[in-house]
Short mmCIF file of C-alpha atoms in Angstrom, two decimals:
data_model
loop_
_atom_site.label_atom_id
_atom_site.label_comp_id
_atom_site.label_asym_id
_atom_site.label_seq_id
_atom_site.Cartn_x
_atom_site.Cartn_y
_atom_site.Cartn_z
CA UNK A 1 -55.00 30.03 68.65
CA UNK A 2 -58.02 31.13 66.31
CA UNK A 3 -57.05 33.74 64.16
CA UNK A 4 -59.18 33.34 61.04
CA UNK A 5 -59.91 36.74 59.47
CA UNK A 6 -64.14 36.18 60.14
CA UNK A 7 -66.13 38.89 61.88
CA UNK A 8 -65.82 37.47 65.36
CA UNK A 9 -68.02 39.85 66.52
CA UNK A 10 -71.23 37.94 64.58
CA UNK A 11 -70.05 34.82 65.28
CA UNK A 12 -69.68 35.87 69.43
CA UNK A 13 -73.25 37.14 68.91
CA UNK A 14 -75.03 34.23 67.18
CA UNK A 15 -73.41 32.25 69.58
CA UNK A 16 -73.72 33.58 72.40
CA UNK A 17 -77.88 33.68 71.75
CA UNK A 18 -77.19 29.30 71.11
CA UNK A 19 -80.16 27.66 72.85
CA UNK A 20 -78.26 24.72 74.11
CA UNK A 21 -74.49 23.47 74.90
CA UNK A 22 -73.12 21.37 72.81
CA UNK A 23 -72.84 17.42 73.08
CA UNK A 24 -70.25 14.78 72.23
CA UNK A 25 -73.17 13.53 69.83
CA UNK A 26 -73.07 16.94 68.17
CA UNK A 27 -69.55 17.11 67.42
CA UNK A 28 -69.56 13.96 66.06
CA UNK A 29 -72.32 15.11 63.76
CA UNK A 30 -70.52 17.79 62.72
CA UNK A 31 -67.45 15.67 61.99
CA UNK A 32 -69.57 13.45 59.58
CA UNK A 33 -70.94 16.55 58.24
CA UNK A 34 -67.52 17.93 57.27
CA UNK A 35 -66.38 14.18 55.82
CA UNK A 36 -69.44 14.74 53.78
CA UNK A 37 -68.68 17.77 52.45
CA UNK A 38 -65.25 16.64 51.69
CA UNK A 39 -66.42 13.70 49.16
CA UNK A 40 -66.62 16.88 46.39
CA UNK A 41 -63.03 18.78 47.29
CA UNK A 42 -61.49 20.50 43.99
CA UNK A 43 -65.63 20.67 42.95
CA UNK A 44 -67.43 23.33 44.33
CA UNK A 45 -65.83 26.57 43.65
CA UNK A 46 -67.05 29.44 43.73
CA UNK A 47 -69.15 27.58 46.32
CA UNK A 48 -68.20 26.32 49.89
CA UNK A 49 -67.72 22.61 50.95
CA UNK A 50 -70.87 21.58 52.64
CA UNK A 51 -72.38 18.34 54.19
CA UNK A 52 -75.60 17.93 56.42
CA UNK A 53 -77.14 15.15 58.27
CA UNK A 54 -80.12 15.00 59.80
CA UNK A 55 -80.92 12.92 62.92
CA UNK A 56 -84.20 11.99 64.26
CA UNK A 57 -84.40 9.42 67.80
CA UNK A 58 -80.55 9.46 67.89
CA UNK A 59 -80.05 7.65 64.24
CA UNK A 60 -78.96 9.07 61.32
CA UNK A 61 -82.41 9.44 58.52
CA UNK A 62 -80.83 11.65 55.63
CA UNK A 63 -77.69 13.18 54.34
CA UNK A 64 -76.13 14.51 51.52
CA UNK A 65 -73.29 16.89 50.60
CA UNK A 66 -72.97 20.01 48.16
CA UNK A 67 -71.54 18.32 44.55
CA UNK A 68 -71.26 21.49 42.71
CA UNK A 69 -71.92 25.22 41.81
CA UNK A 70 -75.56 25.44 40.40
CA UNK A 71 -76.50 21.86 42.16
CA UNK A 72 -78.49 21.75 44.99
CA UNK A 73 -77.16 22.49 48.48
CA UNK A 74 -76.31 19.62 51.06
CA UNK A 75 -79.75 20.04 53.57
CA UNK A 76 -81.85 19.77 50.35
CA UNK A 77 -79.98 16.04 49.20
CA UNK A 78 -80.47 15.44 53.10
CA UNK A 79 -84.28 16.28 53.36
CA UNK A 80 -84.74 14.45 50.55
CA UNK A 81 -83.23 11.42 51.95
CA UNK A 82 -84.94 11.86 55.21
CA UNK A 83 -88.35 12.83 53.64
CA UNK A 84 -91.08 12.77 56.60
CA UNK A 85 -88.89 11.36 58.84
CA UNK A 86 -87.05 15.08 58.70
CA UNK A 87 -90.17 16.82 60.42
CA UNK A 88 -89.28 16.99 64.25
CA UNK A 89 -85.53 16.17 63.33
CA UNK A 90 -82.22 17.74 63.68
CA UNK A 91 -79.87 18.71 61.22
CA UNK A 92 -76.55 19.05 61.15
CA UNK A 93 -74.78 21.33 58.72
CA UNK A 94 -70.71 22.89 58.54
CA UNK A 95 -71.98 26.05 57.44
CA UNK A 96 -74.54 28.54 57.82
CA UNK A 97 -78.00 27.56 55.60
CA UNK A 98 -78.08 30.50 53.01
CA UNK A 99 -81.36 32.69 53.35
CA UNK A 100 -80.80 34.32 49.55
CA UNK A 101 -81.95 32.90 45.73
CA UNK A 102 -79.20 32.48 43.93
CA UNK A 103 -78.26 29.88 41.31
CA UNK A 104 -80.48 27.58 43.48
CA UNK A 105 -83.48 28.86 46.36
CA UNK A 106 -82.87 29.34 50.08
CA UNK A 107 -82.44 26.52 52.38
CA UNK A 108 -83.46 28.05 55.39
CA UNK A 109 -86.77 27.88 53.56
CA UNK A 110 -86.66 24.22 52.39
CA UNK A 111 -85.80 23.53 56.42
CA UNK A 112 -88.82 25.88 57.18
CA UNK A 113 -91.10 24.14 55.32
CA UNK A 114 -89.74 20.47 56.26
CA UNK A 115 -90.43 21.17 59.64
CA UNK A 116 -87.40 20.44 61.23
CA UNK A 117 -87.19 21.68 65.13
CA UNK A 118 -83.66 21.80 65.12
CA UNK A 119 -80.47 23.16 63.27
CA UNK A 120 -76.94 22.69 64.49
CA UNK A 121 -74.62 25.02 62.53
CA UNK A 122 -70.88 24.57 62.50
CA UNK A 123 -69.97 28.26 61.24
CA UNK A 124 -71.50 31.29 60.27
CA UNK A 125 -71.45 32.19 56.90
CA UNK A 126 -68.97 35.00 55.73
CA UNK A 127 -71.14 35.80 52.42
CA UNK A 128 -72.63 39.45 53.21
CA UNK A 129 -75.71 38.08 51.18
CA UNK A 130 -76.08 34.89 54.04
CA UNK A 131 -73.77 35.86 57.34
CA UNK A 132 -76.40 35.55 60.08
CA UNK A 133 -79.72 35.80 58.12
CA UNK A 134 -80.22 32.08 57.63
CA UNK A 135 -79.76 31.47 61.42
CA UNK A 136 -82.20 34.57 62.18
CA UNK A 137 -84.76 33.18 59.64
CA UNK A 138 -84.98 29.97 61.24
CA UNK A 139 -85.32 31.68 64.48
CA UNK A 140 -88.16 33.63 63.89
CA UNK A 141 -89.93 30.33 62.46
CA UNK A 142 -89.34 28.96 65.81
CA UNK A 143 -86.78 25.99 65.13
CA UNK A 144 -84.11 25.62 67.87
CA UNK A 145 -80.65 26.84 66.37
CA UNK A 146 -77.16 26.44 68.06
CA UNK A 147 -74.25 27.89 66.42
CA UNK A 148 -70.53 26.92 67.08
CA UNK A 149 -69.97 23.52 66.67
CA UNK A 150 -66.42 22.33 65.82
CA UNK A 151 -65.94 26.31 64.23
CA UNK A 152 -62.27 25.32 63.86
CA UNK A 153 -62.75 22.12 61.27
CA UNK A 154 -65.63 23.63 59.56
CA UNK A 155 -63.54 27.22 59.28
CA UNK A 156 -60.11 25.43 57.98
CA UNK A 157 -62.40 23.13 55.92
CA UNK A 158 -63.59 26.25 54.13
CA UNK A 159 -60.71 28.37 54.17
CA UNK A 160 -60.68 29.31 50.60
CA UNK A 161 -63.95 30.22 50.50
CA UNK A 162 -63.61 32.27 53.41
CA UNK A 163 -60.59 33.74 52.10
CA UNK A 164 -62.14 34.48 48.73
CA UNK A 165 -65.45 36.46 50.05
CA UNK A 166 -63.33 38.34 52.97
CA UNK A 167 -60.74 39.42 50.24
CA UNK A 168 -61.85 39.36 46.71
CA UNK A 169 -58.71 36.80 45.92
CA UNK A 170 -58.12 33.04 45.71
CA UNK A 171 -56.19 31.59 48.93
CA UNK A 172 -52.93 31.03 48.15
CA UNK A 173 -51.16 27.64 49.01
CA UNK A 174 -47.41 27.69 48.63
CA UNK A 175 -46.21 23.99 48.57
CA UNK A 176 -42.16 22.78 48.61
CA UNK A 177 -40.19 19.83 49.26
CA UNK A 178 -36.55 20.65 50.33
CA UNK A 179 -34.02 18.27 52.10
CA UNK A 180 -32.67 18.93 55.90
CA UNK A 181 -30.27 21.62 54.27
CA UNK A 182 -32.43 23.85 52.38
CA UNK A 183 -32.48 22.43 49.19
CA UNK A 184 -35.02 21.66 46.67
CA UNK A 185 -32.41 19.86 44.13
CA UNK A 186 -28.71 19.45 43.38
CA UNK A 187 -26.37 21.68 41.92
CA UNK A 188 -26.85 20.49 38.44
CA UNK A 189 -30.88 20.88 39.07
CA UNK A 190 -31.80 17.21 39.72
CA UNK A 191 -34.71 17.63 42.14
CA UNK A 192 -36.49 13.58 41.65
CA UNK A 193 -37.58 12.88 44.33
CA UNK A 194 -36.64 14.81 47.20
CA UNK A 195 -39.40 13.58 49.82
CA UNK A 196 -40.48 9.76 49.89
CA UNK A 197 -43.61 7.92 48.64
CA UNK A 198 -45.90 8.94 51.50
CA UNK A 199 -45.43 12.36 50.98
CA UNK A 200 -45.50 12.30 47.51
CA UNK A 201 -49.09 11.03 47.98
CA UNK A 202 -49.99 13.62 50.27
CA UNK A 203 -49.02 16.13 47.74
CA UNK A 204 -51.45 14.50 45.09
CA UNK A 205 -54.15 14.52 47.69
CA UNK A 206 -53.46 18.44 47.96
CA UNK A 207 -53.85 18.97 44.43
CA UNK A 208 -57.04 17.32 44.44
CA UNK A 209 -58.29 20.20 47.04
CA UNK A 210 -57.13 22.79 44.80
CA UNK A 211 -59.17 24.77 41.77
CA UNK A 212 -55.66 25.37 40.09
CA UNK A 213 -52.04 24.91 40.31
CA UNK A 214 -49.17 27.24 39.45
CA UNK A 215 -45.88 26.87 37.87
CA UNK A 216 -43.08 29.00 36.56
CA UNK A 217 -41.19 27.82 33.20
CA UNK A 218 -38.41 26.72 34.59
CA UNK A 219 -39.93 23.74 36.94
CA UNK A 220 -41.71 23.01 33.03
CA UNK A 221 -38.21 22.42 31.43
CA UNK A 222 -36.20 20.83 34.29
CA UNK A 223 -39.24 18.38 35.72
CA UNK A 224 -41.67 18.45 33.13
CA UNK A 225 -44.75 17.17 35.74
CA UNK A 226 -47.46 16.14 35.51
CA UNK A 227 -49.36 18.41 38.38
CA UNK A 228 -52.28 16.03 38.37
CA UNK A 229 -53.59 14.35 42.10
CA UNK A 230 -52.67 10.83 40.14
CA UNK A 231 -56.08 8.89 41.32
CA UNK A 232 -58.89 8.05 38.43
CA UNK A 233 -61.50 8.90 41.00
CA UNK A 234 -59.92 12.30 41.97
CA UNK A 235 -60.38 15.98 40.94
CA UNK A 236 -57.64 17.33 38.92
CA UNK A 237 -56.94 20.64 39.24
CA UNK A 238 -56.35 23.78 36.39
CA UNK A 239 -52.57 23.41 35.15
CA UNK A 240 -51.09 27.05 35.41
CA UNK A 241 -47.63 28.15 33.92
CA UNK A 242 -46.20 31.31 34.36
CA UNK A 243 -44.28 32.25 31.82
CA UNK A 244 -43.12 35.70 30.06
CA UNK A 245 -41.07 34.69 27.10
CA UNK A 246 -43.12 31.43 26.56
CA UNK A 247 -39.36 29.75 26.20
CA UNK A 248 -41.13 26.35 26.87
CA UNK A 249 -40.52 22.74 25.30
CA UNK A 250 -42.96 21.61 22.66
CA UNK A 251 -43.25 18.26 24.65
CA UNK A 252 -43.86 18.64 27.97
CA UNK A 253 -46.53 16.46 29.49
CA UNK A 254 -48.51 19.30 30.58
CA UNK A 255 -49.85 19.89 26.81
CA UNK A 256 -51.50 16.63 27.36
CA UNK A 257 -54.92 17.51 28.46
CA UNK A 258 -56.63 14.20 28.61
CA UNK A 259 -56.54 14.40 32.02
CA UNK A 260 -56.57 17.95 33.03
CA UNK A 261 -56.84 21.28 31.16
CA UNK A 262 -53.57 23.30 31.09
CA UNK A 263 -53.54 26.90 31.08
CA UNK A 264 -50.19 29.32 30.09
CA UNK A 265 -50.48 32.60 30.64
CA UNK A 266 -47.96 34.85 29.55
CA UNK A 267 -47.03 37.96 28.70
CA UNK A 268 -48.71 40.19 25.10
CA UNK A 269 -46.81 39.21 22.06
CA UNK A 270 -44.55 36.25 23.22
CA UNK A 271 -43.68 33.57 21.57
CA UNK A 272 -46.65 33.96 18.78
CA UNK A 273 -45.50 30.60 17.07
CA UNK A 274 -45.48 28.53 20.33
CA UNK A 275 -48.54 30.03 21.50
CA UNK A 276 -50.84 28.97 18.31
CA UNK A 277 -49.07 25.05 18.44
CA UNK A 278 -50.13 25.34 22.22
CA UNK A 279 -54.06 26.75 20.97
CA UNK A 280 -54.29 23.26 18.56
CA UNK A 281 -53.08 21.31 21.28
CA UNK A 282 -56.37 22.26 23.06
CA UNK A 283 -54.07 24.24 25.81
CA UNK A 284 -55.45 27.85 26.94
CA UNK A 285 -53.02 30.93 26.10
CA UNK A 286 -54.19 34.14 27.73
CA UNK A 287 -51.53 37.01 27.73
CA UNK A 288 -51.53 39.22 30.96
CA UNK A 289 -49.30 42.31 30.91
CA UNK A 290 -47.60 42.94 33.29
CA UNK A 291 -47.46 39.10 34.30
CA UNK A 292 -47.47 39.01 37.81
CA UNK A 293 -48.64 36.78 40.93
CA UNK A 294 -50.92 39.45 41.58
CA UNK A 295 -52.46 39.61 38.18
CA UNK A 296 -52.54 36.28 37.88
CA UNK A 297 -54.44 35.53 41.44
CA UNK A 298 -57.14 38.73 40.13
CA UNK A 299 -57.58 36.95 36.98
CA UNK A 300 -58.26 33.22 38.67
CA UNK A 301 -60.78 35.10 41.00
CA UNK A 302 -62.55 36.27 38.01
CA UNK A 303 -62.71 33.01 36.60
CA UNK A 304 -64.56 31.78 40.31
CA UNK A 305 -61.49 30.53 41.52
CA UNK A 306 -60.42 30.04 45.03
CA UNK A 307 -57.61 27.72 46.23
CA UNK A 308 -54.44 27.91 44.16
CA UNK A 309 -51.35 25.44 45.18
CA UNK A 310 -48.41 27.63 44.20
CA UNK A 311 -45.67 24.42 42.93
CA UNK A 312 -43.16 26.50 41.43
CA UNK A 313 -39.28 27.34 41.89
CA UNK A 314 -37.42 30.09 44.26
CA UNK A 315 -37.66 33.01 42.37
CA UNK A 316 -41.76 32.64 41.16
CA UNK A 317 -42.16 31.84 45.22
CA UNK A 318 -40.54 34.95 46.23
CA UNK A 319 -42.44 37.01 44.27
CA UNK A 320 -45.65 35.18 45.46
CA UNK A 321 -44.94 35.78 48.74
CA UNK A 322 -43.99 39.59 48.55
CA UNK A 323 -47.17 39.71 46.44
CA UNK A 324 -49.48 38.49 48.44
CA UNK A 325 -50.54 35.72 46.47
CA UNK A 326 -49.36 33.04 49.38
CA UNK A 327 -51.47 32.42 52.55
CA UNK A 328 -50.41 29.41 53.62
CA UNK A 329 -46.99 26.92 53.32
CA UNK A 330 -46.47 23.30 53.45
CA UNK A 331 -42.81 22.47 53.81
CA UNK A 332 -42.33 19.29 53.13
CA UNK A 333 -38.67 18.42 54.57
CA UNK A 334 -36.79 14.72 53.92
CA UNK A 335 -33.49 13.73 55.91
CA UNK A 336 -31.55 14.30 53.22
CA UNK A 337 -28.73 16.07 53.05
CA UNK A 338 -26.88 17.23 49.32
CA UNK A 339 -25.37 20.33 50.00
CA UNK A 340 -23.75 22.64 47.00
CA UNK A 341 -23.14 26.31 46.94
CA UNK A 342 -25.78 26.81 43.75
CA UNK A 343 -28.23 24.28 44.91
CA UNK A 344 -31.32 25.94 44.95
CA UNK A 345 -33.45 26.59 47.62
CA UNK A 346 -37.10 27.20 47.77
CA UNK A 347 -37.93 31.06 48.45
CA UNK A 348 -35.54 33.28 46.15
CA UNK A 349 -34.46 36.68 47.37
CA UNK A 350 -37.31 38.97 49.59
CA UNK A 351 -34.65 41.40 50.46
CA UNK A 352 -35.30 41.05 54.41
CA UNK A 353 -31.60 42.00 55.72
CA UNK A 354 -32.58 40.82 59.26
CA UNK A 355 -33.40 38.32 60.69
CA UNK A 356 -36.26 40.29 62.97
CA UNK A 357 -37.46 41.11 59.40
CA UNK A 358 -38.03 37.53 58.86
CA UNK A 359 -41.88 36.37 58.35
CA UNK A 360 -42.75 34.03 60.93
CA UNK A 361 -45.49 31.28 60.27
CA UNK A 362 -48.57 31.44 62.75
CA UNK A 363 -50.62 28.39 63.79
CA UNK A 364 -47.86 25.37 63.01
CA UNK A 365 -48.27 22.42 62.76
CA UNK A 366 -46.27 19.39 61.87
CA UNK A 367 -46.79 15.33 60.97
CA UNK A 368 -44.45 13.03 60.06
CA UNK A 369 -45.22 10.99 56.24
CA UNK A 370 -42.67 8.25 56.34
CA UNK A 371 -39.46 9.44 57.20
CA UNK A 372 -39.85 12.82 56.11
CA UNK A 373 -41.86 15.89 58.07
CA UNK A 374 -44.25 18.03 56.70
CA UNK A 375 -45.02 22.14 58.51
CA UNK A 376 -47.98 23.65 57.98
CA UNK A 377 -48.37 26.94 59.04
CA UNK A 378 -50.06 30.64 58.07
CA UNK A 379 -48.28 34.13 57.28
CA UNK A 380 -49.04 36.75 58.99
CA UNK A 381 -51.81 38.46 57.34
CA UNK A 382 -51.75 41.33 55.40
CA UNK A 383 -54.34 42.33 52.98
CA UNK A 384 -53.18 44.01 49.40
CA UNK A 385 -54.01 45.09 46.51
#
């Protein structure tokens, strides 16, 4: 079941004004646009993920996709691929055409003027500034417009950018890998590799999806990772380490920033000596006090932020979760069993005495990688701060 926190009530009314059902052909469009928009994941924030494709006789004449903030928007790389051949077509786009200037002019007016008689929109746009006035723009210049195609894809395609504009925060990913009894290492903290090579992969794939990725100090000194999506061709995201006494080992690999920029934020006055070896390194120090999950997930939205993977140990995860800094989970879980009183596991104390106090996940899902099993799913929401 839908449950994405969109005003419904627009969307019911844009689409329940659509000129036209929609067709097989459509959806497919729409799948294509959304594969499109997906060639620049990890690349567009503060901006959504958006492809278009325009279609004239049945055939494909133009598309393009949305590279980056202050770039032009998908329809424009599409009309200019189509060029006449876009006057009389129909284009297919995941997300609402914006009707506002901002870093770059409005596309309802570049579709105005290219004299397209159709637009298929996957979603309407959340952004106050666009939500409905691109679709009523095209309207009154008489173009066809149906709204609604594939909402689900284009909506989970987007979901940090939704999340972001409905809630002034970055959508929060919490990612772990924990064997058939709870675990996420051994007793004596040995945690490589709990899930298989498949998974593994997956994982780097995530990453790539993400603006940033956090971790506490602790998963710095025991696995000292990388955090990177491990593919030449791939976006890497911010490095993040949490951190309040900066008690951190002068050679972990995440001071290498060939690759990807690291970030430690910590808390005023720690560590001063650490912190200015970590400054000629070319790593970013930024104290926050008090250093929180919430703090931390205000300060990423103000740097135009919004999908963080949270990659980090029971105790930073339970205080992600109770701060409302974790939308989703991805539990990946291997057939492995290693058992041990002190082994950790991967969500640290929330004090919930009961088990009807227990959060329960919303829209699951599962897959199988290999041998091991990965559940997606969505807390319940609750909107903080």
């Amino acid at each position: 079941m839908e449950n994405f926190p969109v005003d419904t009530q627009l969307d019911a009314q844009l689409v329940s004004s659509v000129s036209s059902p929609s067709t097989p052909f459509d959806r497919a469009m729409m799948q294509r646009c959304i594969e499109l928009a997906r060639r620049a994941l990890g690349r567009t924030t503060p901006n959504p993920l958006v492809g278009a494709v325009i279609v004239r006789d049945g055939e494909i004449v133009g598309e393009g996709f949305h590279p980056g903030a202050g770039q032009p928007h998908a329809e424009v790389f599409a009309l200019r691929q189509a060029g006449e051949k876009a006057r009389g077509a129909t284009i297919y786009v995941n997300l609402e055409p914006c009707n506002h200037y901002g870093r770059t002019p409005p596309c309802s007016e570049a579709l105005v003027a290219a004299g397209v008689a159709k637009v298929v929109v996957g979603m309407v746009d959340p952004n106050p500034l666009v939500s409905g006035g691109g679709i009523e723009r095209l309207r009154k210049a008489g173009i066809e417009v149906v709204v609604g195609v594939e909402t689900p894809a284009c909506r989970q395609l987007n979901e940090g950018f939704i999340h972001r504009i409905l809630y002034q925060r970055p959508f929060g990913i919490l990612k772990y890998a924990m064997t058939l009894d709870g675990k996420i290492a051994t007793s004596s903290g040995h945690s490589a590799w709990v899930t298989g090579l498949e998974a593994r992969t997956y994982v780097h794939q995530l990453r790539a999806g993400c603006d940033a990725v956090i971790v506490g100090g602790n998963t710095v000194r025991l696995d000292n990772p990388y955090l990177t999506s491990h593919h030449p061709d791939a976006h890497n995201p911010l490095r993040v380490i949490m951190s309040r006494t900066l008690d951190l080992p002068m050679n972990a690999r995440l001071w290498q920033i060939t690759d990807a920029p690291t970030l430690v934020l910590t808390e005023t006055g720690a560590n001063p000596d650490l912190q200015k070896q970590l400054v000629n390194k070319g790593v970013e120090v930024m104290e926050l006090t008090p250093l929180t999950p919430a703090t931390v997930m205000t300060y990423l939205y103000d740097r135009q932020l919004s999908t963080v993977l949270w990659e980090c140990g029971g105790t930073l995860t339970a205080r992600a979760i109770a701060d409302g800094a974790v939308q989703k989970i991805l539990a990946f879980i291997a057939p492995k069993i290693v058992g041990g009183q002190f082994a950790p596991s991967p969500v640290g104390d929330l004090g919930l005495a009961t088990m009807t106090d227990a959060l329960t996940l919303e829209r699951v899902s599962w897959r199988q990688l290999g041998s091991d099993y990965v559940v997606e799913g969505y807390l319940p929401l609750v909107v903080s701060h």
